[in-house]
Coordinates of C-alpha atoms in Angstrom, one line a residue:
Chain A
M1 CA 33.3 -7.4 -25.8
A2 CA 33.8 -9.1 -29.2
L3 CA 34.1 -12.8 -29.5
L4 CA 37.0 -12.6 -31.6
Q5 CA 39.3 -9.8 -32.1
T6 CA 41.8 -9.3 -34.8
R7 CA 44.3 -6.6 -34.6
N8 CA 47.1 -5.7 -37.2
L9 CA 47.1 -9.2 -38.6
S10 CA 49.5 -9.5 -41.4
V11 CA 50.3 -12.8 -43.3
T12 CA 53.5 -13.1 -45.3
F13 CA 54.7 -15.9 -47.5
S14 CA 58.3 -16.4 -48.1
T15 CA 58.5 -17.9 -51.7
A16 CA 61.3 -18.4 -54.0
D17 CA 60.5 -15.1 -55.7
G18 CA 60.5 -13.2 -52.6
P19 CA 57.8 -12.4 -49.8
V20 CA 54.2 -12.5 -50.8
H21 CA 52.3 -10.1 -48.6
A22 CA 48.9 -11.7 -48.6
V23 CA 47.3 -10.2 -45.6
N24 CA 48.3 -6.6 -44.5
D25 CA 47.7 -5.0 -41.0
I26 CA 44.0 -6.0 -41.0
S27 CA 41.7 -5.3 -37.8
F28 CA 38.4 -6.5 -37.2
N29 CA 35.9 -7.5 -34.5
L30 CA 33.7 -10.8 -34.6
C31 CA 30.7 -10.1 -32.5
R32 CA 28.8 -12.9 -30.6
G33 CA 26.1 -14.2 -32.6
E34 CA 26.7 -12.4 -35.7
I35 CA 27.4 -13.4 -39.3
L36 CA 30.1 -11.4 -40.7
A37 CA 31.0 -11.7 -44.3
I38 CA 34.3 -11.0 -45.7
V39 CA 34.2 -10.3 -49.3
G40 CA 36.8 -9.7 -51.8
E41 CA 38.0 -11.1 -55.1
S42 CA 40.6 -14.0 -55.5
G43 CA 44.0 -13.1 -53.8
S44 CA 42.3 -10.5 -51.6
G45 CA 43.7 -12.2 -48.7
K46 CA 40.3 -13.3 -47.2
S47 CA 40.9 -17.0 -46.9
Q48 CA 44.5 -16.6 -45.6
T49 CA 42.8 -14.4 -42.9
A50 CA 40.7 -17.3 -41.8
F51 CA 43.6 -19.8 -41.8
A52 CA 45.6 -17.3 -39.9
I53 CA 42.9 -17.4 -37.1
M54 CA 42.6 -21.1 -37.1
G55 CA 46.6 -21.5 -37.1
L56 CA 46.3 -23.5 -40.4
L57 CA 48.6 -21.3 -42.6
A58 CA 51.1 -23.0 -44.8
R59 CA 54.5 -23.8 -43.7
N60 CA 56.0 -21.1 -45.6
A61 CA 53.7 -18.3 -44.2
H62 CA 54.1 -16.2 -41.1
A63 CA 51.4 -14.3 -39.3
A64 CA 52.0 -11.3 -37.3
G65 CA 49.6 -9.1 -35.0
S66 CA 47.0 -10.3 -32.6
V67 CA 43.9 -12.6 -32.9
R68 CA 42.2 -12.9 -29.4
F69 CA 39.5 -15.5 -28.9
G70 CA 37.5 -14.6 -25.6
G71 CA 40.2 -12.3 -24.6
K72 CA 43.0 -14.9 -24.9
E73 CA 45.5 -14.5 -27.5
I74 CA 45.6 -17.4 -30.0
L75 CA 47.9 -16.4 -32.8
G76 CA 51.1 -18.3 -32.6
L77 CA 49.9 -20.7 -30.0
H78 CA 51.6 -24.0 -30.0
E79 CA 49.9 -26.7 -32.5
T80 CA 48.7 -28.9 -29.7
S81 CA 47.0 -26.0 -27.9
M82 CA 45.5 -24.8 -31.0
A83 CA 44.4 -28.2 -32.0
R84 CA 42.3 -28.2 -28.6
I85 CA 40.5 -25.1 -29.9
R86 CA 39.9 -26.3 -33.3
A87 CA 36.5 -27.8 -33.8
S88 CA 35.6 -27.5 -29.9
D89 CA 35.7 -23.5 -30.0
I90 CA 36.3 -22.3 -33.5
A91 CA 35.4 -24.7 -36.4
M92 CA 36.0 -24.3 -40.2
I93 CA 34.6 -25.6 -43.3
F94 CA 36.0 -25.4 -46.7
Q95 CA 35.1 -24.6 -50.1
N96 CA 35.1 -27.9 -52.0
P97 CA 33.1 -30.6 -50.2
M98 CA 34.0 -33.1 -52.8
T99 CA 37.5 -33.3 -51.6
S100 CA 37.5 -32.1 -47.9
L101 CA 36.1 -35.4 -46.6
N102 CA 38.6 -38.3 -46.5
P103 CA 37.5 -40.6 -49.3
Y104 CA 39.2 -43.6 -47.7
K105 CA 37.2 -43.4 -44.6
R106 CA 33.5 -44.0 -43.7
I107 CA 31.5 -40.8 -42.7
S108 CA 30.9 -42.6 -39.5
S109 CA 34.6 -43.0 -38.6
Q110 CA 35.4 -39.4 -39.6
M111 CA 32.7 -37.9 -37.5
T112 CA 33.0 -40.0 -34.3
E113 CA 36.8 -39.5 -34.4
V114 CA 36.2 -35.8 -33.8
L115 CA 33.8 -36.3 -30.9
R116 CA 35.8 -39.1 -29.1
L117 CA 38.7 -36.9 -29.4
H118 CA 37.6 -33.6 -28.1
Q119 CA 34.9 -34.9 -25.7
G120 CA 36.0 -38.4 -24.9
L121 CA 32.6 -39.9 -25.7
S122 CA 32.1 -43.6 -25.8
R123 CA 31.6 -45.1 -29.4
R124 CA 27.9 -45.5 -28.9
E125 CA 27.4 -42.0 -27.5
A126 CA 29.5 -40.5 -30.3
R127 CA 27.5 -42.3 -33.0
F128 CA 24.1 -41.3 -31.4
Q129 CA 25.3 -37.6 -31.5
C130 CA 26.7 -37.7 -34.9
I131 CA 23.5 -39.1 -36.4
E132 CA 21.5 -36.3 -34.4
M133 CA 23.7 -33.7 -35.8
L134 CA 23.3 -35.1 -39.3
K135 CA 19.6 -35.0 -38.8
S136 CA 19.8 -31.3 -37.7
V137 CA 21.5 -30.3 -40.9
N138 CA 18.5 -31.8 -42.8
L139 CA 20.6 -34.7 -44.3
A140 CA 18.0 -37.0 -45.8
D141 CA 18.5 -40.8 -44.6
A142 CA 21.1 -39.8 -42.0
E143 CA 21.5 -43.2 -40.7
I144 CA 22.4 -44.7 -44.0
R145 CA 24.6 -41.9 -45.1
F146 CA 26.4 -42.2 -41.8
E147 CA 27.6 -45.7 -42.5
Q148 CA 28.6 -44.7 -46.2
F149 CA 31.7 -43.3 -47.9
P150 CA 32.0 -39.7 -48.9
H151 CA 32.0 -40.7 -52.6
E152 CA 28.5 -42.2 -52.1
C153 CA 27.0 -38.7 -51.4
S154 CA 26.4 -35.7 -53.7
G155 CA 28.3 -32.4 -53.3
G156 CA 25.3 -30.8 -51.3
M157 CA 25.1 -33.9 -49.0
R158 CA 28.9 -33.7 -48.4
Q159 CA 28.8 -30.0 -47.4
R160 CA 26.1 -30.7 -45.0
I161 CA 28.1 -33.6 -43.7
M162 CA 30.9 -31.2 -43.4
I163 CA 28.8 -28.8 -41.6
A164 CA 27.5 -31.3 -39.2
M165 CA 31.0 -32.4 -38.6
S166 CA 32.2 -28.9 -37.8
L167 CA 29.2 -28.5 -35.4
L168 CA 29.7 -31.6 -33.3
C169 CA 31.6 -30.1 -30.4
R170 CA 29.1 -26.9 -30.5
P171 CA 31.9 -24.5 -31.5
R172 CA 31.2 -20.9 -30.7
I173 CA 32.6 -19.7 -34.0
L174 CA 32.2 -21.1 -37.5
I175 CA 34.4 -20.1 -40.3
A176 CA 32.8 -20.9 -43.7
D177 CA 35.6 -20.4 -46.3
E178 CA 33.5 -20.1 -49.6
P179 CA 31.0 -23.1 -48.5
T180 CA 28.9 -22.5 -51.7
T181 CA 31.3 -22.0 -54.5
A182 CA 31.7 -25.6 -55.4
L183 CA 27.8 -26.2 -55.4
D184 CA 25.0 -25.6 -58.0
V185 CA 22.8 -22.6 -57.4
T186 CA 19.8 -24.5 -55.9
I187 CA 22.1 -26.2 -53.3
Q188 CA 23.9 -23.0 -52.7
S189 CA 20.6 -21.3 -51.3
Q190 CA 19.8 -24.5 -49.2
I191 CA 23.3 -24.2 -47.6
V192 CA 22.8 -20.5 -46.9
E193 CA 19.6 -21.2 -45.3
L194 CA 21.2 -23.9 -43.2
L195 CA 23.8 -21.5 -41.9
K196 CA 21.3 -19.1 -41.0
T197 CA 19.3 -21.8 -39.2
I198 CA 22.5 -22.9 -37.2
R199 CA 23.0 -19.5 -36.1
Q200 CA 19.5 -19.4 -34.8
V201 CA 19.5 -22.8 -33.1
Y202 CA 23.0 -23.1 -31.7
G203 CA 23.8 -19.3 -31.5
T204 CA 26.9 -19.9 -33.4
T205 CA 29.0 -17.0 -34.5
I206 CA 29.7 -17.1 -38.3
L207 CA 32.4 -15.8 -40.2
L208 CA 31.6 -16.2 -43.9
I209 CA 34.3 -16.0 -46.5
T210 CA 32.9 -15.4 -50.0
H211 CA 33.2 -13.5 -53.2
D212 CA 29.6 -14.0 -54.0
L213 CA 27.9 -10.5 -53.1
G214 CA 24.5 -12.1 -53.5
L215 CA 25.3 -14.6 -50.7
V216 CA 26.5 -11.8 -48.6
A217 CA 23.3 -9.9 -49.3
G218 CA 21.3 -12.9 -48.4
C219 CA 22.5 -13.6 -44.9
S220 CA 25.1 -11.7 -43.3
D221 CA 24.6 -8.9 -40.7
R222 CA 27.8 -7.1 -41.5
V223 CA 30.0 -7.2 -44.3
M224 CA 34.0 -6.5 -44.5
V225 CA 35.3 -5.8 -48.2
M226 CA 39.0 -6.7 -48.7
Y227 CA 41.2 -5.8 -51.4
G228 CA 44.9 -6.5 -51.8
G229 CA 45.2 -7.9 -48.4
R230 CA 43.7 -4.8 -46.6
V231 CA 40.3 -4.0 -45.3
M232 CA 38.6 -1.5 -47.6
E233 CA 35.2 -1.1 -45.7
T234 CA 33.4 -2.4 -43.0
G235 CA 29.7 -2.0 -42.0
P236 CA 26.2 -3.3 -41.7
T237 CA 25.2 -5.4 -44.8
E238 CA 22.1 -3.4 -45.6
E239 CA 24.0 0.2 -45.5
I240 CA 26.8 -1.0 -47.6
F241 CA 24.8 -2.2 -50.3
A242 CA 22.5 0.8 -50.2
A243 CA 25.4 3.5 -50.0
P244 CA 28.9 2.1 -50.3
V245 CA 31.6 4.8 -49.2
H246 CA 34.6 3.2 -50.6
P247 CA 35.3 3.5 -54.3
Y248 CA 36.3 -0.2 -54.5
T249 CA 33.0 -1.3 -52.8
A250 CA 30.9 1.0 -55.2
T251 CA 32.6 -0.3 -58.4
L252 CA 32.3 -3.8 -57.0
L253 CA 28.5 -3.5 -56.5
E254 CA 28.3 -1.8 -59.9
A255 CA 29.7 -4.9 -61.5
V256 CA 27.1 -7.2 -60.0
P257 CA 24.1 -7.9 -62.2
R258 CA 20.8 -6.9 -60.9
L259 CA 17.2 -7.8 -61.7
D260 CA 16.0 -4.3 -60.9
R261 CA 18.3 -2.3 -63.3
E262 CA 18.5 -2.8 -67.0
V263 CA 22.0 -2.3 -68.3
S264 CA 23.3 -3.0 -71.9
E265 CA 26.9 -3.9 -70.8
L266 CA 27.8 -5.1 -67.2
P267 CA 30.5 -2.6 -66.1
S268 CA 33.8 -4.2 -65.1
I269 CA 36.7 -2.6 -63.0
P270 CA 39.6 -1.4 -65.3
G271 CA 43.0 -3.0 -64.5
N272 CA 44.2 -6.1 -62.8
P273 CA 44.1 -7.3 -59.4
P274 CA 47.3 -6.4 -57.6
N275 CA 50.3 -8.4 -57.6
M276 CA 51.2 -9.5 -54.0
L277 CA 54.7 -10.4 -54.7
G278 CA 57.4 -7.8 -53.7
P279 CA 57.3 -4.9 -51.1
I280 CA 54.1 -3.7 -49.6
P281 CA 52.9 -0.8 -51.6
E282 CA 53.2 2.5 -49.9
G283 CA 49.8 3.6 -51.0
C284 CA 46.3 2.2 -51.1
P285 CA 46.2 -1.1 -52.9
F286 CA 43.2 -0.2 -55.0
S287 CA 44.8 3.3 -56.2
P288 CA 46.0 1.8 -59.6
R289 CA 42.4 1.0 -60.6
C290 CA 40.6 3.8 -58.6
Q291 CA 38.5 6.2 -60.7
V292 CA 38.3 8.7 -57.7
G293 CA 41.9 8.8 -56.3
D294 CA 44.7 10.8 -57.3
Q295 CA 48.7 10.9 -56.8
T296 CA 48.6 11.1 -53.0
C297 CA 46.6 7.8 -52.9
F298 CA 49.8 6.1 -54.2
T299 CA 52.0 7.3 -51.5
R300 CA 49.8 7.1 -48.3
I301 CA 48.3 4.2 -46.6
P302 CA 44.7 5.8 -45.7
E303 CA 43.8 6.0 -42.1
V304 CA 40.6 4.1 -41.0
S305 CA 37.7 6.5 -40.6
R306 CA 34.8 5.7 -38.6
S307 CA 31.0 6.6 -38.5
G308 CA 28.6 4.8 -36.5
Q309 CA 29.0 1.1 -37.3
R310 CA 30.7 1.8 -40.5
S311 CA 34.5 2.3 -41.2
W312 CA 36.4 2.5 -44.4
A313 CA 40.0 3.4 -45.4
C314 CA 40.0 6.0 -48.3
L315 CA 41.9 9.1 -48.4
K316 CA 39.2 10.6 -50.7
R317 CA 36.2 9.6 -48.5
D318 CA 37.5 11.3 -45.2
K319 CA 34.9 11.8 -42.4
G320 CA 32.3 14.5 -43.6
T321 CA 33.3 14.5 -47.1
G322 CA 29.4 14.8 -47.7
H323 CA 28.4 11.1 -48.1
E324 CA 24.7 10.9 -47.5
T325 CA 24.7 8.0 -45.2
V326 CA 27.9 9.2 -43.4
A327 CA 27.3 12.8 -43.0
G328 CA 25.7 14.1 -39.9
N329 CA 27.3 11.5 -37.7
Chain B
M1 CA 34.2 -59.0 -55.5
A2 CA 34.0 -62.9 -55.3
S3 CA 32.9 -62.9 -59.0
Y4 CA 35.7 -60.6 -59.9
I5 CA 38.3 -62.8 -58.2
I6 CA 36.9 -65.8 -60.0
R7 CA 37.0 -64.1 -63.3
R8 CA 40.6 -63.1 -62.7
I9 CA 41.6 -66.6 -61.8
L10 CA 40.1 -67.7 -65.0
I11 CA 41.8 -65.1 -66.9
G12 CA 45.1 -66.1 -65.5
I13 CA 44.9 -69.7 -67.1
P14 CA 45.1 -68.5 -70.7
T15 CA 47.9 -66.0 -69.5
I16 CA 49.9 -68.9 -68.0
L17 CA 49.3 -70.9 -71.3
A18 CA 50.5 -68.2 -73.4
L19 CA 53.5 -67.8 -71.3
V20 CA 54.2 -71.6 -71.6
V21 CA 53.9 -71.4 -75.5
F22 CA 56.0 -68.4 -75.8
S23 CA 58.9 -69.4 -73.5
Y24 CA 59.1 -72.9 -74.8
L25 CA 59.4 -71.4 -78.5
L26 CA 62.0 -69.0 -77.2
I27 CA 64.3 -71.7 -75.6
V28 CA 63.9 -74.0 -78.6
V29 CA 64.6 -71.2 -81.3
A30 CA 67.6 -69.9 -79.2
P31 CA 71.0 -71.5 -80.4
G32 CA 72.6 -74.4 -78.4
S33 CA 71.3 -77.7 -77.4
P34 CA 71.0 -79.5 -74.1
F35 CA 73.2 -82.3 -75.0
A36 CA 76.0 -80.2 -77.0
G37 CA 79.3 -80.6 -75.1
E38 CA 82.9 -80.1 -75.6
R39 CA 83.0 -82.9 -77.9
P40 CA 80.1 -83.1 -80.3
L41 CA 78.0 -86.4 -79.8
P42 CA 77.8 -89.0 -82.7
P43 CA 74.6 -88.2 -84.7
D44 CA 72.8 -91.5 -83.8
V45 CA 73.5 -91.2 -80.2
L46 CA 72.3 -87.6 -80.4
A47 CA 69.0 -88.7 -82.1
N48 CA 68.7 -91.4 -79.5
I49 CA 68.8 -89.0 -76.7
E50 CA 66.3 -86.4 -78.4
A51 CA 64.1 -89.4 -79.3
R52 CA 64.0 -90.4 -75.6
Y53 CA 63.1 -86.9 -74.5
G54 CA 60.7 -86.4 -77.3
L55 CA 62.6 -83.6 -78.9
D56 CA 62.4 -85.2 -82.3
R57 CA 58.7 -84.7 -82.6
P58 CA 57.1 -81.4 -84.1
L59 CA 57.3 -78.3 -81.9
A60 CA 53.4 -78.2 -81.5
E61 CA 53.3 -81.7 -80.4
Q62 CA 56.1 -81.2 -77.8
I63 CA 54.4 -78.3 -76.4
A64 CA 51.0 -80.0 -76.4
S65 CA 52.4 -83.0 -74.6
Y66 CA 54.4 -80.9 -72.2
V67 CA 51.2 -79.1 -71.0
W68 CA 49.2 -82.3 -71.2
R69 CA 51.4 -83.9 -68.7
I70 CA 51.4 -80.9 -66.3
V71 CA 47.5 -80.8 -66.3
M72 CA 47.0 -84.6 -65.9
D73 CA 49.9 -85.7 -63.7
F74 CA 51.3 -82.3 -62.4
D75 CA 54.4 -83.8 -64.0
F76 CA 57.0 -81.1 -65.1
G77 CA 59.3 -83.6 -66.7
P78 CA 62.9 -84.7 -65.9
S79 CA 65.7 -82.4 -65.4
F80 CA 68.1 -82.8 -68.6
A81 CA 71.1 -81.6 -66.6
Y82 CA 70.9 -83.1 -63.2
Q83 CA 70.8 -86.7 -63.8
D84 CA 67.7 -88.6 -62.2
R85 CA 66.1 -85.7 -60.9
T86 CA 62.7 -84.0 -61.7
V87 CA 61.9 -80.5 -62.1
T88 CA 59.3 -80.8 -59.2
D89 CA 62.1 -82.2 -57.0
I90 CA 64.6 -79.4 -57.8
V91 CA 61.8 -76.6 -57.2
L92 CA 60.8 -78.4 -54.0
Q93 CA 64.2 -78.2 -52.8
G94 CA 65.2 -74.7 -53.9
F95 CA 62.1 -72.7 -53.5
P96 CA 61.7 -73.0 -49.8
V97 CA 65.2 -71.5 -49.5
T98 CA 64.6 -68.5 -51.7
L99 CA 60.8 -68.2 -50.2
T100 CA 62.5 -68.0 -46.8
Y101 CA 65.2 -65.3 -47.4
G102 CA 63.0 -63.6 -50.0
F103 CA 60.0 -63.2 -47.8
L104 CA 62.3 -61.9 -44.9
A105 CA 64.0 -59.5 -47.2
F106 CA 60.5 -58.4 -48.3
L107 CA 59.3 -57.8 -44.7
V108 CA 62.7 -56.1 -44.0
S109 CA 62.6 -53.8 -46.9
V110 CA 58.8 -53.0 -46.4
L111 CA 59.1 -52.1 -42.7
V112 CA 62.3 -50.0 -43.0
G113 CA 61.4 -48.4 -46.3
V114 CA 57.9 -47.4 -45.3
T115 CA 59.2 -45.9 -41.9
L116 CA 62.0 -44.1 -43.6
G117 CA 59.6 -42.8 -46.3
I118 CA 57.2 -41.5 -43.7
V119 CA 59.8 -39.8 -41.5
A120 CA 61.2 -38.1 -44.4
A121 CA 57.8 -37.0 -45.6
I122 CA 56.6 -35.7 -42.2
R123 CA 59.9 -33.9 -41.5
K124 CA 60.3 -32.6 -44.9
N125 CA 63.4 -30.4 -45.5
T126 CA 64.7 -31.1 -42.0
W127 CA 68.0 -33.0 -41.3
L128 CA 65.9 -36.2 -40.7
D129 CA 64.5 -35.9 -44.2
Y130 CA 68.0 -35.4 -45.5
L131 CA 69.1 -38.4 -43.7
A132 CA 66.5 -40.6 -44.8
V133 CA 66.7 -39.6 -48.4
G134 CA 70.4 -40.0 -48.1
I135 CA 70.1 -43.4 -46.8
S136 CA 67.7 -44.3 -49.6
I137 CA 69.8 -42.9 -52.3
G138 CA 72.9 -44.7 -50.9
A139 CA 71.0 -47.9 -50.6
Q140 CA 69.6 -47.5 -54.2
A141 CA 73.2 -47.3 -55.4
L142 CA 74.2 -50.4 -53.6
P143 CA 72.7 -53.2 -55.8
N144 CA 72.9 -56.7 -54.2
F145 CA 76.0 -57.6 -56.3
V146 CA 77.8 -54.8 -54.5
M147 CA 76.1 -55.2 -51.2
A148 CA 77.0 -58.9 -50.9
P149 CA 80.8 -58.6 -51.2
I150 CA 80.8 -55.7 -49.0
L151 CA 78.8 -57.5 -46.2
V152 CA 81.1 -60.5 -46.5
L153 CA 84.1 -58.4 -46.1
V154 CA 83.0 -56.7 -43.2
F155 CA 81.1 -59.3 -41.4
T156 CA 82.9 -62.4 -42.1
L157 CA 86.4 -61.3 -43.0
W158 CA 87.0 -58.3 -40.8
L159 CA 84.7 -58.9 -37.8
G160 CA 84.3 -62.6 -38.2
V161 CA 80.7 -62.8 -36.8
L162 CA 78.8 -64.3 -39.6
P163 CA 79.4 -67.3 -41.9
G164 CA 80.2 -66.3 -45.3
G165 CA 78.0 -68.7 -47.0
G166 CA 75.9 -71.7 -46.9
W167 CA 72.4 -72.3 -45.7
Q168 CA 72.1 -75.0 -42.8
G169 CA 68.4 -75.3 -42.9
G170 CA 68.1 -71.5 -42.7
Q171 CA 69.7 -70.8 -39.4
L172 CA 69.7 -67.1 -38.3
P173 CA 73.4 -66.6 -38.9
Y174 CA 73.1 -67.7 -42.3
L175 CA 69.9 -65.7 -43.1
V176 CA 71.3 -62.2 -42.0
M177 CA 73.5 -61.3 -45.0
P178 CA 71.2 -62.7 -47.8
V179 CA 68.4 -60.8 -46.3
I180 CA 70.3 -57.6 -46.0
A181 CA 71.8 -57.7 -49.3
L182 CA 68.6 -58.4 -51.2
S183 CA 66.4 -55.9 -49.2
T184 CA 68.7 -52.8 -49.4
S185 CA 67.8 -51.6 -52.9
F186 CA 64.1 -52.7 -52.7
M187 CA 64.0 -50.8 -49.3
A188 CA 65.2 -47.6 -50.9
S189 CA 62.7 -47.8 -53.8
I190 CA 59.9 -48.1 -51.2
A191 CA 61.2 -45.3 -49.1
R192 CA 61.1 -43.0 -52.1
I193 CA 57.8 -44.0 -53.2
T194 CA 56.5 -43.7 -49.8
R195 CA 58.0 -40.5 -49.2
S196 CA 56.6 -38.9 -52.5
S197 CA 53.1 -40.5 -52.1
M198 CA 52.9 -39.4 -48.2
L199 CA 53.9 -35.8 -49.3
E200 CA 51.1 -35.9 -51.9
V201 CA 48.5 -37.1 -49.4
L202 CA 49.5 -34.4 -46.8
N203 CA 48.7 -31.7 -49.2
A204 CA 45.2 -33.1 -49.7
D205 CA 42.2 -31.1 -48.7
F206 CA 41.0 -33.8 -46.5
I207 CA 44.1 -33.3 -44.4
L208 CA 43.5 -29.9 -43.9
T209 CA 39.9 -30.8 -42.7
A210 CA 41.5 -33.0 -40.1
R211 CA 43.7 -30.4 -39.0
A212 CA 40.8 -28.0 -38.8
M213 CA 38.9 -30.7 -36.8
G214 CA 41.6 -30.4 -34.3
L215 CA 43.1 -33.8 -34.8
G216 CA 46.5 -34.2 -33.7
F217 CA 49.7 -34.8 -36.0
G218 CA 50.0 -38.5 -35.2
R219 CA 46.4 -39.1 -35.5
I220 CA 46.3 -37.5 -38.9
I221 CA 49.3 -39.6 -40.3
F222 CA 48.1 -42.9 -39.0
S223 CA 44.2 -42.6 -39.2
H224 CA 43.9 -40.4 -42.4
A225 CA 47.1 -40.4 -44.3
L226 CA 48.7 -43.7 -44.2
K227 CA 46.1 -45.6 -46.0
P228 CA 45.9 -43.5 -49.2
A229 CA 49.7 -42.9 -49.1
M230 CA 50.2 -46.8 -49.3
L231 CA 48.4 -47.1 -52.6
P232 CA 51.5 -46.6 -54.9
V233 CA 53.6 -48.6 -52.5
V234 CA 51.2 -51.5 -52.9
S235 CA 51.1 -51.5 -56.5
Y236 CA 54.9 -51.6 -56.4
L237 CA 55.0 -54.4 -53.9
G238 CA 53.0 -57.0 -56.0
P239 CA 55.8 -57.7 -58.6
T240 CA 58.6 -56.9 -56.3
F241 CA 57.3 -59.6 -53.8
V242 CA 57.3 -62.1 -56.7
G243 CA 60.8 -61.1 -57.7
M244 CA 62.1 -61.4 -54.3
I245 CA 60.7 -64.8 -53.4
T246 CA 61.5 -66.4 -56.5
G247 CA 65.2 -65.7 -55.5
S248 CA 68.1 -63.9 -56.7
V249 CA 70.9 -65.4 -58.6
V250 CA 73.3 -63.1 -56.9
I251 CA 72.2 -64.2 -53.7
D252 CA 72.4 -67.8 -54.4
M253 CA 75.7 -67.6 -56.1
Y254 CA 77.4 -65.4 -53.7
F255 CA 76.1 -67.1 -50.5
S256 CA 75.7 -70.5 -51.7
T257 CA 72.3 -70.6 -50.4
G258 CA 71.0 -73.3 -53.0
G259 CA 67.9 -71.3 -53.8
I260 CA 66.0 -71.5 -57.0
G261 CA 67.8 -68.5 -58.7
Q262 CA 70.9 -70.6 -59.1
F263 CA 69.0 -73.5 -60.5
F264 CA 67.3 -71.0 -63.1
V265 CA 70.5 -69.5 -64.3
N266 CA 72.3 -72.9 -64.7
A267 CA 69.3 -74.1 -66.3
A268 CA 69.4 -71.5 -68.8
I269 CA 73.2 -72.1 -69.4
N270 CA 72.7 -75.8 -69.8
R271 CA 69.7 -75.6 -72.0
D272 CA 67.8 -77.6 -69.4
Y273 CA 64.5 -77.0 -71.1
P274 CA 62.1 -78.6 -68.6
L275 CA 63.8 -76.6 -65.4
I276 CA 63.7 -73.4 -67.4
M277 CA 60.1 -74.0 -68.1
G278 CA 59.2 -75.2 -64.7
I279 CA 60.7 -72.1 -63.0
T280 CA 59.1 -69.7 -65.4
I281 CA 55.7 -71.3 -64.6
L282 CA 56.3 -71.0 -61.1
T283 CA 57.2 -67.3 -61.5
G284 CA 54.3 -66.7 -63.9
C285 CA 51.8 -68.4 -61.5
L286 CA 53.1 -66.1 -58.6
T287 CA 52.9 -63.1 -60.8
V288 CA 49.4 -63.6 -61.8
T289 CA 48.4 -64.4 -58.1
F290 CA 50.2 -61.3 -56.7
N291 CA 48.9 -59.0 -59.3
L292 CA 45.4 -60.1 -58.1
V293 CA 46.1 -59.7 -54.6
V294 CA 47.4 -56.2 -55.1
D295 CA 44.1 -55.3 -57.2
V296 CA 42.1 -56.8 -54.1
L297 CA 44.3 -54.6 -51.7
Y298 CA 43.5 -51.8 -53.6
A299 CA 39.9 -52.1 -53.5
W300 CA 40.2 -52.6 -49.8
I301 CA 42.3 -49.4 -49.4
D302 CA 40.3 -47.3 -51.8
P303 CA 36.5 -47.9 -51.5
R304 CA 35.9 -45.9 -54.7
I305 CA 37.5 -48.8 -56.5
R306 CA 35.1 -51.4 -57.4
Y307 CA 35.1 -54.1 -60.0

């Protein structure tokens, strides 16, 4: 059974201009020990999906559907029960390490606080475990850094500290929301390597949220592509990169610069990302920009088609429409 | 840090000196004389009095000798209006009074204001928030010269539980109304500053991190949000504190507390130059000191601030 099951999850924000449907009816499984990457452009609903799982949505947001962790429903759980799950079962790290640590408190005080709260450790024991964890995320001079304030560390160090802090209680799931976006390229690859090591050493299941396809290719086992608050396509990373089924995935991959292919101009997807304000569109959210679709795409939400480990939601890519990797399954 | 504090104290000295020169000039330039009465004095009598107090000498010399006497003998001169009393005397009599009710009013306004602000912020857009905001707007609309008569009307005239004025060495019944009247509007400002800065802090990324780490609401407020939320409050409190402990004319007049605020106004009316100068210097020194205290507090609250 999957460690985390999400069924028909929707997130709606009530705003002064009307409801914003950030996430519409998405379902996916997170399996024990895997790294699942959710990719999508800004506003595709990937971060809100993570916040909904953590119960950290903004006050004006409402989540519907089901999120089960280890078979237990956790969506809509009371704040105090949810607080017990956070960090000890499901932990989360964020996009900007420069702002996600409290600048007014020493790293030592922020880290030990978590351990003392969830595991009731003594100050001394907590301190010992924190330093051990800082060492295991390869933070140089862990003992010195431990006593410093966040502003005395670089961005990469702070993201390591965030990761160490999130792992203190050995959570089964780590949700990493764009963990490398705010870092420079060399540090990015170090953090990706660190995430892979963590999975190996602690067996942590990782939900990686990113818009960086290179990052996805480098470390995830499976990919879930989101657009306009819906899941477009899900499948093993290698297969999706080799042969995308959904037209959105295909155009998205074409827009990525590659070293092994020479193009004079990098293609972009025509049109604009969808406006999430107002009623939920009746058709596929990608239909206004899709090169493959026709009128029917505007009026019908595509069913999810499955083949092996892959699934996709597109009217024009039904099962057995002749796509190489899908055919014959 | 120590060197910074020493440097700031050294900078404070010319600041106070400039204050002395400017206020002295202002008083002297202002029309009127300490010895102008209903009936003008005969010119030779006036000249005699002015000579006695050194007012016949050139202005620069007057200022220089005034400063000299303060530095050498800590002598702020005699009062012109209160016969046979020195400025030091009057300040020593009045300042403890204002210090007492001012400090108490400061404590009350900080405790109540900060609490109201925090409650309003963490219960944003609920009836508690509206109540707290309502109270602080109401309090803001009640400056001390409105509060004082209302309090006297209610507690002295109607209920008859508190004395309408006097000091009696600062006994509790005599303290209640001055403290409430003085603290109300400050309390309101502190509540509003606390609420808005708390709301801003609660939106910070590191608060989200704290929630993601499973910290409870109370712990997030007190362990993570309170300190940064106090930064704008602290910068407001420095000058406010000085304003409160150097007294309020309204309070002193209305409750006959005999504080320094009353002396200050009387001194200005009487052109009692030495007394005006003495109280101005006191206020100036306190302002310089508490601005420094605020800056030190800032560095203590926010470790990124280093001098």
